[in-house]
Coordinates of C-alpha atoms in Angstrom, one line a residue:
M1 CA 130.6 178.8 37.7
S2 CA 127.3 178.0 39.8
I3 CA 124.6 177.2 37.8
I4 CA 122.1 178.1 40.8
N5 CA 120.4 181.9 39.6
L6 CA 118.4 182.4 43.0
K7 CA 116.1 185.0 40.5
S8 CA 115.9 182.5 38.0
L9 CA 114.5 179.9 40.6
L10 CA 112.2 182.6 42.2
D11 CA 110.5 182.9 39.1
L12 CA 110.0 179.3 38.4
S13 CA 108.7 179.1 41.7
I14 CA 106.3 181.9 41.1
K15 CA 105.2 180.7 37.5
L16 CA 105.1 177.2 39.1
N17 CA 102.8 177.7 42.4
E18 CA 100.7 180.2 39.8
S19 CA 99.3 177.0 38.2
D20 CA 96.5 174.7 38.9
N21 CA 97.8 172.1 36.3
I22 CA 100.0 169.2 37.5
E23 CA 101.1 168.4 34.0
F24 CA 102.3 172.2 33.4
I25 CA 104.0 172.0 36.7
I26 CA 106.2 168.9 35.9
S27 CA 106.9 169.6 32.6
S28 CA 108.4 173.2 33.1
T29 CA 110.5 171.7 35.9
L30 CA 111.5 168.9 33.3
L31 CA 112.4 171.4 31.0
S32 CA 114.2 173.3 33.5
L33 CA 116.0 170.1 34.8
M34 CA 116.9 169.1 30.9
G35 CA 118.1 172.8 30.0
K36 CA 120.7 173.4 32.7
L37 CA 122.3 169.6 32.7
L38 CA 122.3 169.6 29.1
I39 CA 119.7 166.4 28.7
T40 CA 118.2 165.6 25.6
K41 CA 116.1 162.5 27.0
A42 CA 113.6 162.1 30.4
V43 CA 110.6 160.7 31.4
V44 CA 108.2 161.2 33.8
Y45 CA 105.9 158.4 35.7
Y46 CA 103.1 159.2 38.0
S47 CA 101.3 156.4 40.5
D48 CA 97.4 156.3 40.6
D49 CA 95.6 155.6 43.8
N50 CA 96.4 152.1 43.8
M51 CA 100.3 152.9 43.6
E52 CA 100.5 151.6 39.8
F53 CA 102.9 154.0 37.9
H54 CA 101.9 155.0 34.4
E55 CA 104.0 157.3 32.0
L56 CA 103.0 161.3 32.1
I57 CA 105.4 163.4 29.9
N58 CA 108.4 161.9 27.5
K59 CA 110.8 163.7 26.4
G60 CA 113.2 162.8 23.1
N61 CA 111.4 159.9 22.7
F62 CA 113.0 157.8 25.6
D63 CA 112.1 154.5 25.2
I64 CA 111.7 152.9 28.8
Q65 CA 110.8 149.3 30.2
F66 CA 109.4 150.5 33.5
E67 CA 108.4 148.4 36.0
K68 CA 107.9 149.5 40.0
Q69 CA 109.6 146.3 41.2
N70 CA 113.0 147.9 39.6
L71 CA 113.0 151.1 41.1
P72 CA 115.6 151.5 43.8
I73 CA 114.5 150.2 47.2
E74 CA 116.0 153.2 49.0
F75 CA 115.0 156.7 47.0
T76 CA 117.0 159.8 47.8
D77 CA 116.3 163.3 46.5
L78 CA 118.5 161.9 43.7
T79 CA 119.5 158.6 42.9
Y80 CA 122.2 157.4 40.6
L81 CA 121.8 154.4 38.9
K82 CA 125.0 151.6 38.8
Q83 CA 125.8 150.3 35.5
D84 CA 124.1 146.7 35.8
C85 CA 121.1 148.4 37.0
I86 CA 118.0 147.7 34.1
F87 CA 117.1 151.4 34.2
C88 CA 120.9 152.3 33.4
K89 CA 120.8 149.6 30.9
Q90 CA 118.2 151.7 29.2
G91 CA 120.2 155.1 28.8
V92 CA 118.9 156.4 32.7
N93 CA 121.4 158.1 34.4
F94 CA 119.6 159.1 37.8
I95 CA 116.2 159.2 38.9
I96 CA 114.3 161.7 40.9
P97 CA 111.2 161.2 43.2
L98 CA 108.7 163.5 44.0
I99 CA 107.3 162.6 47.6
I100 CA 103.9 164.1 48.2
D101 CA 102.3 163.6 51.7
G102 CA 104.7 160.7 52.3
D103 CA 104.1 158.9 49.0
I104 CA 106.1 158.6 45.8
R105 CA 103.4 160.1 43.7
Y106 CA 105.7 160.8 40.4
V107 CA 109.4 159.4 39.4
I108 CA 111.4 161.8 36.7
L109 CA 113.9 159.5 35.3
L110 CA 116.9 161.6 33.2
G111 CA 119.5 160.4 30.3
K112 CA 122.5 161.0 30.1
S113 CA 124.0 164.7 29.8
L114 CA 125.6 165.6 26.4
I115 CA 128.8 166.2 28.3
E116 CA 129.8 163.3 30.5
H117 CA 130.9 164.4 33.6
K118 CA 130.3 163.3 37.5
L119 CA 127.4 166.1 39.0
S120 CA 129.1 168.9 40.7
R121 CA 127.9 169.9 44.0
D122 CA 126.1 172.6 42.4
E123 CA 124.2 170.6 40.3
V124 CA 123.2 168.4 42.6
D125 CA 122.0 171.5 45.0
Y126 CA 120.0 173.1 41.9
I127 CA 118.3 169.7 41.1
S128 CA 117.2 169.1 44.9
L129 CA 116.1 172.7 44.7
I130 CA 113.8 172.5 41.8
S131 CA 113.0 168.5 43.0
N132 CA 111.5 170.7 46.5
I133 CA 109.8 173.8 44.2
C134 CA 107.9 171.4 42.2
T135 CA 106.8 169.2 44.9
S136 CA 105.7 172.7 46.7
A137 CA 103.7 173.4 43.2
I138 CA 102.0 169.8 43.2
R139 CA 100.9 170.3 46.8
N140 CA 99.4 173.9 45.9
A141 CA 97.9 172.5 42.6
N142 CA 96.2 169.6 44.7
T143 CA 95.1 172.3 47.2
I144 CA 93.4 174.4 44.7
E145 CA 91.7 171.4 43.2
S146 CA 90.2 170.7 46.5
Y147 CA 88.8 173.9 46.8
R148 CA 87.3 173.9 43.4
K149 CA 85.8 170.6 44.3
A150 CA 84.6 172.0 47.7
K151 CA 83.2 174.8 45.9
E152 CA 81.3 172.3 43.0
N153 CA 79.7 170.5 46.1
A154 CA 78.8 173.8 47.7
E155 CA 77.1 174.7 44.7
R156 CA 75.5 171.6 44.1
H157 CA 74.2 171.5 47.6
T158 CA 72.9 175.2 47.0
Q159 CA 71.0 174.3 44.0
L160 CA 69.5 171.2 45.8
L161 CA 68.7 173.0 49.0
S162 CA 66.7 175.3 46.9
T163 CA 65.1 172.4 45.3
I164 CA 64.2 171.1 48.3
F165 CA 62.5 174.8 49.4
E166 CA 60.7 174.7 46.4
A167 CA 59.1 171.1 47.4
G168 CA 59.2 171.8 51.0
R169 CA 56.7 175.1 50.7
D170 CA 54.1 172.7 49.1
F171 CA 54.8 169.9 51.2
S172 CA 54.6 172.3 54.2
N173 CA 50.5 173.0 53.3
F174 CA 49.6 169.1 53.7
I175 CA 48.8 167.8 57.6
H176 CA 48.3 164.1 56.8
R177 CA 50.2 161.7 55.0
E178 CA 47.7 160.6 52.4
Q179 CA 47.7 164.3 51.2
I180 CA 52.1 163.8 51.4
I181 CA 51.9 161.0 49.1
K182 CA 49.4 162.1 46.7
T183 CA 51.1 165.1 45.7
L184 CA 54.5 163.5 46.0
A185 CA 53.1 160.5 43.2
L186 CA 51.4 163.4 41.0
N187 CA 54.5 165.3 41.0
L188 CA 56.8 162.3 40.1
M189 CA 54.2 161.0 37.5
G190 CA 53.4 164.5 36.1
Q191 CA 56.9 165.7 36.0
F192 CA 58.6 162.8 34.4
T193 CA 55.6 161.1 32.4
I194 CA 56.0 158.2 34.3
S195 CA 53.4 155.6 35.3
K196 CA 54.6 153.1 37.6
F197 CA 55.9 154.0 41.0
A198 CA 56.1 152.7 44.0
L199 CA 56.8 154.3 47.9
F200 CA 58.1 152.4 50.7
I201 CA 58.6 153.6 54.3
L202 CA 61.4 151.6 56.8
D203 CA 60.0 150.2 60.0
G204 CA 61.9 149.6 63.1
K205 CA 62.7 146.0 62.4
G206 CA 64.2 147.2 59.0
N207 CA 61.2 146.0 56.6
Y208 CA 59.9 148.0 53.9
N209 CA 56.4 148.8 54.4
E210 CA 54.5 149.3 50.8
I211 CA 52.9 152.8 51.1
I212 CA 51.8 153.1 47.5
N213 CA 52.5 150.8 44.5
R214 CA 51.8 151.5 40.8
F215 CA 53.8 148.5 39.3
P216 CA 52.0 145.6 38.1
F217 CA 53.5 143.3 40.9
K218 CA 54.4 143.4 44.2
F219 CA 58.0 143.5 46.1
D220 CA 59.0 141.3 48.6
N221 CA 62.1 143.0 51.6
D222 CA 64.7 140.6 50.3
Y223 CA 64.3 142.1 46.5
L224 CA 64.1 145.5 48.4
A225 CA 67.1 145.2 50.4
N226 CA 69.0 144.0 47.3
I227 CA 68.2 146.3 44.8
C228 CA 68.6 149.2 47.0
N229 CA 72.5 148.8 47.7
S230 CA 73.3 152.4 47.0
E231 CA 73.3 155.3 49.5
I232 CA 72.5 157.8 46.8
T233 CA 69.6 158.2 44.0
I234 CA 71.2 156.0 41.0
Q235 CA 69.5 154.9 37.6
I236 CA 69.4 151.4 37.1
D237 CA 68.1 149.1 34.0
N238 CA 66.5 145.9 34.7
D239 CA 63.8 143.5 33.5
D240 CA 61.1 144.9 36.3
N241 CA 61.2 148.1 34.3
I242 CA 63.0 149.9 37.3
S243 CA 64.7 152.9 36.2
I244 CA 65.4 155.2 39.5
V245 CA 66.0 153.7 42.9
A246 CA 66.3 156.5 45.5
P247 CA 66.7 155.8 49.6
M248 CA 64.7 158.4 51.0
K249 CA 66.7 159.9 53.8
V250 CA 66.3 162.2 57.1
K251 CA 69.5 164.0 58.2
G252 CA 71.2 161.2 56.6
E253 CA 69.3 158.1 58.1
R254 CA 67.6 156.2 55.4
K255 CA 63.4 156.1 56.2
G256 CA 62.3 155.2 52.9
L257 CA 62.6 154.0 49.5
M258 CA 61.2 155.2 46.1
L259 CA 61.1 152.8 42.8
L260 CA 60.4 154.9 39.5
G261 CA 59.6 153.1 36.2
R262 CA 60.8 154.3 33.0
K263 CA 59.4 157.4 31.5
L264 CA 56.7 156.7 28.6
N265 CA 59.1 158.4 26.1
Q266 CA 61.8 155.7 26.9
N267 CA 64.3 158.8 27.4
C268 CA 66.6 158.5 30.2
F269 CA 66.6 160.6 33.4
S270 CA 68.9 163.6 33.2
D271 CA 71.5 164.5 36.1
N272 CA 68.9 167.3 36.7
D273 CA 66.3 164.7 36.8
I274 CA 67.9 162.5 39.5
L275 CA 69.1 165.4 41.7
F276 CA 65.0 166.8 41.6
I277 CA 64.1 163.1 42.7
E278 CA 66.5 162.8 45.1
A279 CA 65.5 166.1 46.4
I280 CA 61.6 165.9 46.5
G281 CA 62.3 162.1 48.1
N282 CA 64.2 163.5 50.7
T283 CA 61.7 166.4 51.5
A284 CA 58.6 163.8 51.1
I285 CA 60.2 161.6 53.6
A286 CA 60.9 164.2 56.1
A287 CA 57.2 165.3 56.0
L288 CA 55.9 162.2 56.3
E289 CA 58.3 161.6 59.4
N290 CA 57.2 164.7 60.7
E291 CA 53.6 163.3 60.2
R292 CA 54.3 160.6 62.4
L293 CA 56.8 162.3 65.1
F294 CA 54.1 165.1 65.2
K295 CA 50.3 164.0 65.5
E296 CA 48.7 167.6 66.3
E297 CA 48.2 169.5 63.3
L298 CA 50.7 172.8 63.4
E299 CA 48.3 175.9 63.2
K300 CA 45.2 174.1 62.6
K301 CA 43.3 176.7 64.8
R302 CA 44.5 179.8 63.0
L303 CA 43.8 178.2 59.3
E304 CA 40.4 176.1 60.6
G305 CA 38.1 179.3 60.0
E306 CA 39.6 180.4 56.7
L307 CA 39.4 176.8 55.1
N308 CA 35.9 176.1 56.7
A309 CA 34.9 179.2 54.9
A310 CA 36.7 178.3 51.6
L311 CA 35.0 174.7 51.8
E312 CA 31.7 176.2 52.0
I313 CA 32.1 178.1 49.0
Q314 CA 33.4 175.5 47.3
Q315 CA 30.2 173.3 48.1
Q316 CA 28.6 176.2 46.7
L317 CA 29.8 176.0 43.1
L318 CA 28.9 172.0 42.9
P319 CA 25.4 171.6 41.1
K320 CA 22.2 170.9 43.6
N321 CA 20.4 169.1 41.6
P322 CA 20.7 166.6 39.1
P323 CA 18.9 166.8 35.3
E324 CA 15.1 165.6 35.1
L325 CA 15.9 163.4 32.2
T326 CA 13.0 160.4 30.8
N327 CA 15.7 157.5 29.6
L328 CA 18.9 158.4 31.9
D329 CA 19.0 158.6 35.8
I330 CA 22.3 160.8 36.8
Y331 CA 23.1 161.5 39.9
G332 CA 26.6 163.3 41.1
I333 CA 27.7 163.8 44.7
S334 CA 30.7 165.0 46.5
I335 CA 31.6 164.3 50.2
P336 CA 34.3 166.9 51.5
S337 CA 37.1 166.2 53.3
R338 CA 38.0 168.5 56.4
H339 CA 39.5 171.3 53.9
V340 CA 39.1 172.2 50.6
G341 CA 40.3 170.4 47.5
G342 CA 40.2 169.7 44.1
D343 CA 37.4 167.4 43.5
Y344 CA 34.8 168.5 41.1
F345 CA 31.7 167.0 39.3
D346 CA 29.4 168.9 37.1
Y347 CA 26.1 168.8 34.9
I348 CA 26.2 171.6 32.2
K349 CA 23.0 171.6 29.9
I350 CA 24.0 172.0 25.9
A351 CA 20.6 171.6 24.5
D352 CA 17.2 170.2 25.4
K353 CA 18.0 166.5 26.8
Q354 CA 21.8 166.9 26.0
Y355 CA 24.1 167.5 29.1
L356 CA 27.9 167.5 29.8
L357 CA 28.7 165.3 32.2
V358 CA 32.1 166.5 34.0
I359 CA 34.0 164.8 36.9
A360 CA 37.7 166.0 37.6
D361 CA 40.5 166.2 40.2
V362 CA 42.7 168.6 40.6
S363 CA 46.4 168.1 41.8
G364 CA 47.2 168.9 45.3
K365 CA 45.0 170.3 48.0
G366 CA 44.2 173.6 49.9
I367 CA 42.9 177.1 48.4
P368 CA 45.3 176.4 44.9
A369 CA 43.4 173.2 44.3
A370 CA 39.9 174.7 45.1
L371 CA 40.7 178.2 42.5
I372 CA 41.9 175.7 40.0
M373 CA 38.7 173.5 40.0
S374 CA 36.7 176.6 40.0
N375 CA 38.8 178.0 37.1
I376 CA 37.5 174.8 35.3
Q377 CA 34.0 175.4 35.9
A378 CA 34.2 178.8 35.0
A379 CA 36.0 177.8 31.5
L380 CA 33.3 174.9 30.9
Q381 CA 30.3 177.3 31.2
L382 CA 31.7 179.7 29.0
L383 CA 33.1 177.2 26.2
T384 CA 29.7 175.4 26.2
K385 CA 27.7 178.2 25.1
N386 CA 28.8 177.7 21.7
E387 CA 28.4 174.9 19.4
F388 CA 31.6 172.4 19.9
T389 CA 33.0 168.8 19.7
L390 CA 34.0 167.1 22.6
V391 CA 37.5 166.7 21.3
D392 CA 38.0 170.2 20.6
L393 CA 36.5 171.6 24.2
I394 CA 39.3 169.2 26.2
Q395 CA 42.1 170.7 23.9
K396 CA 40.9 174.6 24.9
I397 CA 40.4 173.3 28.5
N398 CA 44.0 171.8 28.4
K399 CA 45.6 174.9 27.1
H400 CA 43.6 177.0 29.1
L401 CA 45.2 175.4 32.0
F402 CA 48.6 175.2 30.8
Y403 CA 49.1 179.1 30.4
N404 CA 47.2 179.9 33.3
T405 CA 48.7 177.2 36.0
T406 CA 52.4 176.7 37.4
P407 CA 54.0 173.2 35.9
D408 CA 53.0 171.3 38.8
K409 CA 49.5 171.7 39.0
F410 CA 47.2 169.1 36.5
V411 CA 44.2 167.6 36.2
T412 CA 42.4 164.7 35.5
G413 CA 39.0 164.4 34.2
F414 CA 36.4 162.4 32.5
F415 CA 34.1 164.3 30.4
A416 CA 30.7 162.6 28.8
L417 CA 28.2 164.6 26.6
I418 CA 24.8 162.6 27.0
D419 CA 21.4 162.2 25.0
D420 CA 18.4 161.1 26.5
N421 CA 16.6 160.8 23.5
S422 CA 19.2 158.1 21.5
N423 CA 20.6 157.0 25.3
T424 CA 24.2 157.6 23.9
I425 CA 27.3 158.6 25.8
E426 CA 30.2 160.3 23.7
Y427 CA 33.3 160.5 26.3
L428 CA 36.6 161.6 26.7
N429 CA 39.2 160.3 29.1
A430 CA 41.8 162.9 30.6
G431 CA 44.2 160.7 32.6
H432 CA 41.5 159.9 35.0
N433 CA 40.3 157.0 36.8
P434 CA 38.4 155.1 34.1
P435 CA 34.8 154.6 34.9
Y436 CA 33.2 151.1 35.0
I437 CA 30.5 150.2 32.9
I438 CA 28.2 147.5 34.2
Q439 CA 25.4 145.3 33.1
G440 CA 24.6 142.4 35.1
N441 CA 28.3 140.8 36.0
N442 CA 29.8 142.4 32.9
I443 CA 32.0 145.1 33.5
D444 CA 33.9 147.2 31.1
T445 CA 35.9 150.5 31.4
L446 CA 35.8 153.7 29.9
R447 CA 39.6 154.7 29.1
E448 CA 39.6 156.3 25.5
G449 CA 41.2 159.9 25.8
G450 CA 44.4 161.1 26.6
L451 CA 46.8 162.8 28.6
I452 CA 46.2 164.9 31.9
L453 CA 45.0 168.7 31.5
G454 CA 47.6 171.5 31.8
F455 CA 50.6 169.2 31.6
L456 CA 51.8 169.8 27.9
E457 CA 51.0 172.7 25.8
N458 CA 50.5 170.3 22.6
P459 CA 50.2 166.7 24.0
P460 CA 49.1 164.0 22.0
T461 CA 45.8 164.0 20.0
Y462 CA 42.5 163.5 22.4
N463 CA 40.2 160.7 21.2
S464 CA 36.5 160.3 22.0
Q465 CA 34.2 157.6 21.9
R466 CA 30.5 156.9 21.8
I467 CA 28.8 154.1 23.3
Q468 CA 25.0 153.0 23.2
L469 CA 23.7 152.4 26.6
K470 CA 21.3 149.5 27.0
D471 CA 18.3 148.9 30.0
N472 CA 20.1 149.0 33.4
Q473 CA 23.5 149.7 32.3
I474 CA 25.1 152.0 34.6
V475 CA 28.3 154.1 34.6
V476 CA 30.3 154.4 37.9
C477 CA 32.2 157.5 37.5
F478 CA 34.7 158.2 40.6
T479 CA 37.6 160.3 42.2
D480 CA 40.5 158.8 43.9
G481 CA 39.2 159.8 47.1
V482 CA 36.8 156.5 46.8
N483 CA 39.2 153.3 45.9
E484 CA 42.3 155.0 47.6
A485 CA 40.2 155.5 50.4
R486 CA 42.0 153.6 53.7
D487 CA 41.1 152.0 57.0
I488 CA 43.0 152.8 60.1
D489 CA 45.3 149.8 59.1
T490 CA 46.1 151.8 55.7
N491 CA 44.7 149.3 53.8
E492 CA 43.1 150.6 50.5
Y493 CA 39.5 150.3 49.7
G494 CA 40.1 149.1 46.3
D495 CA 38.7 149.0 42.8
D496 CA 37.6 145.5 43.4
R497 CA 35.3 146.5 46.4
L498 CA 34.0 149.4 44.6
I499 CA 33.1 147.2 41.2
E500 CA 31.3 144.5 43.9
V501 CA 29.1 147.3 45.4
S502 CA 28.5 148.9 42.5
I503 CA 27.1 145.2 40.5
K504 CA 25.1 144.5 44.2
N505 CA 23.3 148.2 43.7
Q506 CA 22.8 148.1 40.1
L507 CA 18.8 147.6 39.9
K508 CA 18.7 150.7 42.5
S509 CA 18.4 154.4 41.0
S510 CA 21.8 156.2 40.4
K511 CA 21.4 157.9 43.4
E512 CA 20.9 155.3 45.5
I513 CA 23.7 153.5 44.0
A514 CA 25.9 156.5 44.6
I515 CA 25.0 156.6 48.3
N516 CA 25.4 152.9 49.1
I517 CA 28.9 153.2 47.6
I518 CA 29.6 155.7 50.0
E519 CA 28.0 154.2 52.8
D520 CA 30.5 151.2 52.0
V521 CA 33.6 153.6 51.6
N522 CA 32.6 155.0 55.0
N523 CA 31.8 151.4 56.9
F524 CA 35.6 150.7 55.2
V525 CA 37.1 153.6 56.7
G526 CA 35.8 152.9 60.0
D527 CA 37.2 155.8 62.6
N528 CA 40.2 156.7 60.3
T529 CA 39.9 160.4 59.0
Q530 CA 38.5 160.8 55.7
Y531 CA 41.7 162.9 54.2
D532 CA 40.4 163.5 50.7
D533 CA 37.2 164.3 49.0
I534 CA 35.1 161.4 48.1
T535 CA 33.5 162.0 44.0
L536 CA 30.8 159.9 42.5
L537 CA 29.1 160.5 39.4
V538 CA 26.9 157.7 38.3
I539 CA 24.6 157.4 35.0
K540 CA 21.9 155.0 34.6
K541 CA 19.5 153.9 31.4
N542 CA 16.3 153.5 32.7
Q543 CA 14.7 150.3 31.6
H544 CA 11.7 151.7 30.8
G545 CA 13.3 153.8 28.3
N546 CA 13.0 153.4 24.1

């Protein structure tokens, strides 16, 4: 009687082709073969991408010593084994190869039938049909898996495009390299609470040109070429405290490189972190590439009137005259760039001879940064009407910013309560450039404080420090528009030059010190355009004071 039942084969074919589980497909095939041929033992091996075979399914505890070289040289749909064959001696009666796309991907080894007999024509045909159905189902499962991976890749790209769009929306407001770089650095350092970050751009000769470097050492081209041996953003762990290596690409071509240090909390970067870094890096390098290719500032004329009006309003918010004190000489000045920004300084009277001095820098540029700046000013004016401590004041300002700004917006600031009677300063530094306190050739920095404002709802506790000013001692507070000002060759003005000019002019009035510093910055910058606000606040203890 024929063992071939067409309805049974059709049902099996439907069942196998509906599945995307290859092991289920082969197991079902194996059980069908064993049932029809009365076989109690069988084993299936699969080959990996290196064409090495591994056991996949074993029925009946079939103990087989499988070696690829022992397979028959020529395979047919069903290969009988000779009595002296190694597999035959282990109880294997015949072998069925499953060939997928020209390669033997699976091998079925069947034991002997419970009824010793030579296979009939129907049995051979049945095995051939079952093998073809199994092979077809495996191809179908591979296709489904391929579609699934394609779908996952599409979803990943959609998510990546969404991230790029969000980052691109910010970068689209900027038309100068310095603005793009500063915003990229602030977003990365603020988003991941890292302090070390470096950006390099490839030139036409394959050299990495340093654009910004917050690591305490320099990188040469050989080192960078060696460390950047991947085409995608990767997480590493080395002795240089580099955690992320991110190639920056435009249309698939590498144009730059970002290096990120470890998070301050020492946590690893998640997959989403890495996707964000890759997305914002590629968006930033595209913006930088556009800046290089297109020198014309798009829609400049349309925006110029609105920006000039906003700039005028912003300047009106800054104090007009410094406080008139006996012992302490104070002067603040802000030289705006051509567009509104986020620099801010103020003197707020607390009591007779007592003032709160503020210098701050809001992340980003444009109207949003200016609005945040005016918001800070209003909050400070309101909060200082009541009795307060400096730490309590900054904690309230931090929460105010956290609840009223987006996560990518934050503020660095230096706050100082000065007392003209006691010649003292109580200060708190919230992630701002540390001011320099100078007397003669003695230089110190005012670092006590805490994290940037508006980034965390409940940051680690802020600390303040009180210092006593001595005769002719000066405190120079500044935003990064001063020390990061660049000349036409992109050389940075730097802290060393700022200190040198401050020491040279320390015996002059605070106003003269500030003006001389600004003049020196302008001389250094030369013909290069000022792309960031330059803000200074100088405090000096007069020699005739108590």
